[in-house]
XYZ file of N, CA and C in Angstrom:
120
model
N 87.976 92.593 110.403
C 86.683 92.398 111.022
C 86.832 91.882 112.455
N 87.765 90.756 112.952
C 88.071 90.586 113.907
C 88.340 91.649 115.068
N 89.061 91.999 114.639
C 89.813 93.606 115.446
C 88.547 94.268 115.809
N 87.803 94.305 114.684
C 86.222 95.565 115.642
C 85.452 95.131 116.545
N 85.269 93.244 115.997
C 84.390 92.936 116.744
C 84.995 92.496 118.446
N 86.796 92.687 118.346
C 87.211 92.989 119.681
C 86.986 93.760 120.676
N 87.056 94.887 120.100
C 86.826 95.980 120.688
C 85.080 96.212 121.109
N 84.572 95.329 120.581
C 82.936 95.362 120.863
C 81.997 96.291 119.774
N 82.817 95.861 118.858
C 82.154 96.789 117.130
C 81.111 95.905 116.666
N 80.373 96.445 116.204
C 79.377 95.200 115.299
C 79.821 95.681 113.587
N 80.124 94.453 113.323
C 80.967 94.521 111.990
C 79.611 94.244 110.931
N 79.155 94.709 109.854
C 77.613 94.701 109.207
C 77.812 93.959 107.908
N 79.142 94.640 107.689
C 79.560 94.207 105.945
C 80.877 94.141 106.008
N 81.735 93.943 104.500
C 83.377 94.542 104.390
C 82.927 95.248 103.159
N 83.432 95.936 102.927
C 84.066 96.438 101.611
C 85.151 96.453 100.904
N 85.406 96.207 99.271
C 86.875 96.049 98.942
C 86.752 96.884 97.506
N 87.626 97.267 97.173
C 88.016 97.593 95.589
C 88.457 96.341 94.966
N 89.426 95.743 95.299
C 89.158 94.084 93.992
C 89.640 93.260 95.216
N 88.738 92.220 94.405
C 88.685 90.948 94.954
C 89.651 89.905 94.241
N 90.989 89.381 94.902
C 91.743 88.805 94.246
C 91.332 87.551 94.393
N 90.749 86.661 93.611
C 89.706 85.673 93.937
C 90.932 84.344 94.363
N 92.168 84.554 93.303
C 92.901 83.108 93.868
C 93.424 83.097 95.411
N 93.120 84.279 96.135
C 93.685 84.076 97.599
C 92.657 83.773 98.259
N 91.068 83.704 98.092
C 90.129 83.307 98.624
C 89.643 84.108 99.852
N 89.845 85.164 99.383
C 89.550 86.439 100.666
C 87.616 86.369 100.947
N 86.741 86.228 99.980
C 85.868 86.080 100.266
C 85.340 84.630 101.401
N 86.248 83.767 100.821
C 86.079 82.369 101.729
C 86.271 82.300 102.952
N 86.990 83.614 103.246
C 87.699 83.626 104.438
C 86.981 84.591 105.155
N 86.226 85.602 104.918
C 84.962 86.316 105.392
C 83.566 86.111 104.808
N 83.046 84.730 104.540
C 82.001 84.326 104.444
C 81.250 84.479 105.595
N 81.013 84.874 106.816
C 80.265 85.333 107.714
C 79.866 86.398 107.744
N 80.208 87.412 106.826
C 80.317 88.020 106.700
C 79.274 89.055 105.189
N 78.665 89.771 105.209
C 78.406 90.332 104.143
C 79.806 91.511 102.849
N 80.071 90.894 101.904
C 81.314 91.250 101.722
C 81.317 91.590 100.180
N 81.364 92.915 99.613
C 81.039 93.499 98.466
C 82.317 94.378 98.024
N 82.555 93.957 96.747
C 84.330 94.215 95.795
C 82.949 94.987 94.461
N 83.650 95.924 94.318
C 84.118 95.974 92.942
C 84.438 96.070 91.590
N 85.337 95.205 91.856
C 86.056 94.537 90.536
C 86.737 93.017 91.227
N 86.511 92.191 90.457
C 86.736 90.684 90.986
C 88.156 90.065 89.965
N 89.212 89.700 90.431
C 90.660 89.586 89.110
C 91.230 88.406 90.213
């Protein structure tokens, strides 16, 4: 998300296929609108 909004992207959402919840990937794009899935 960083990277687009470098380049002057407007970043809207993320998308993922699974959400590995013990690395805290959502915590870490909480600014973010951010939709998995499958959650493991």
């Amino acid at each position: 998300c960083k990277l687009v909004e470098k380049l002057e992207g407007e970043v809207i959402g993320c998308a993922f296929v699974i959400d590995l919840t013990y690395l805290g990937g959502k915590e870490r794009l909480k600014e973010y609108d951010v939709y998995t899935l499958i959650e493991y």
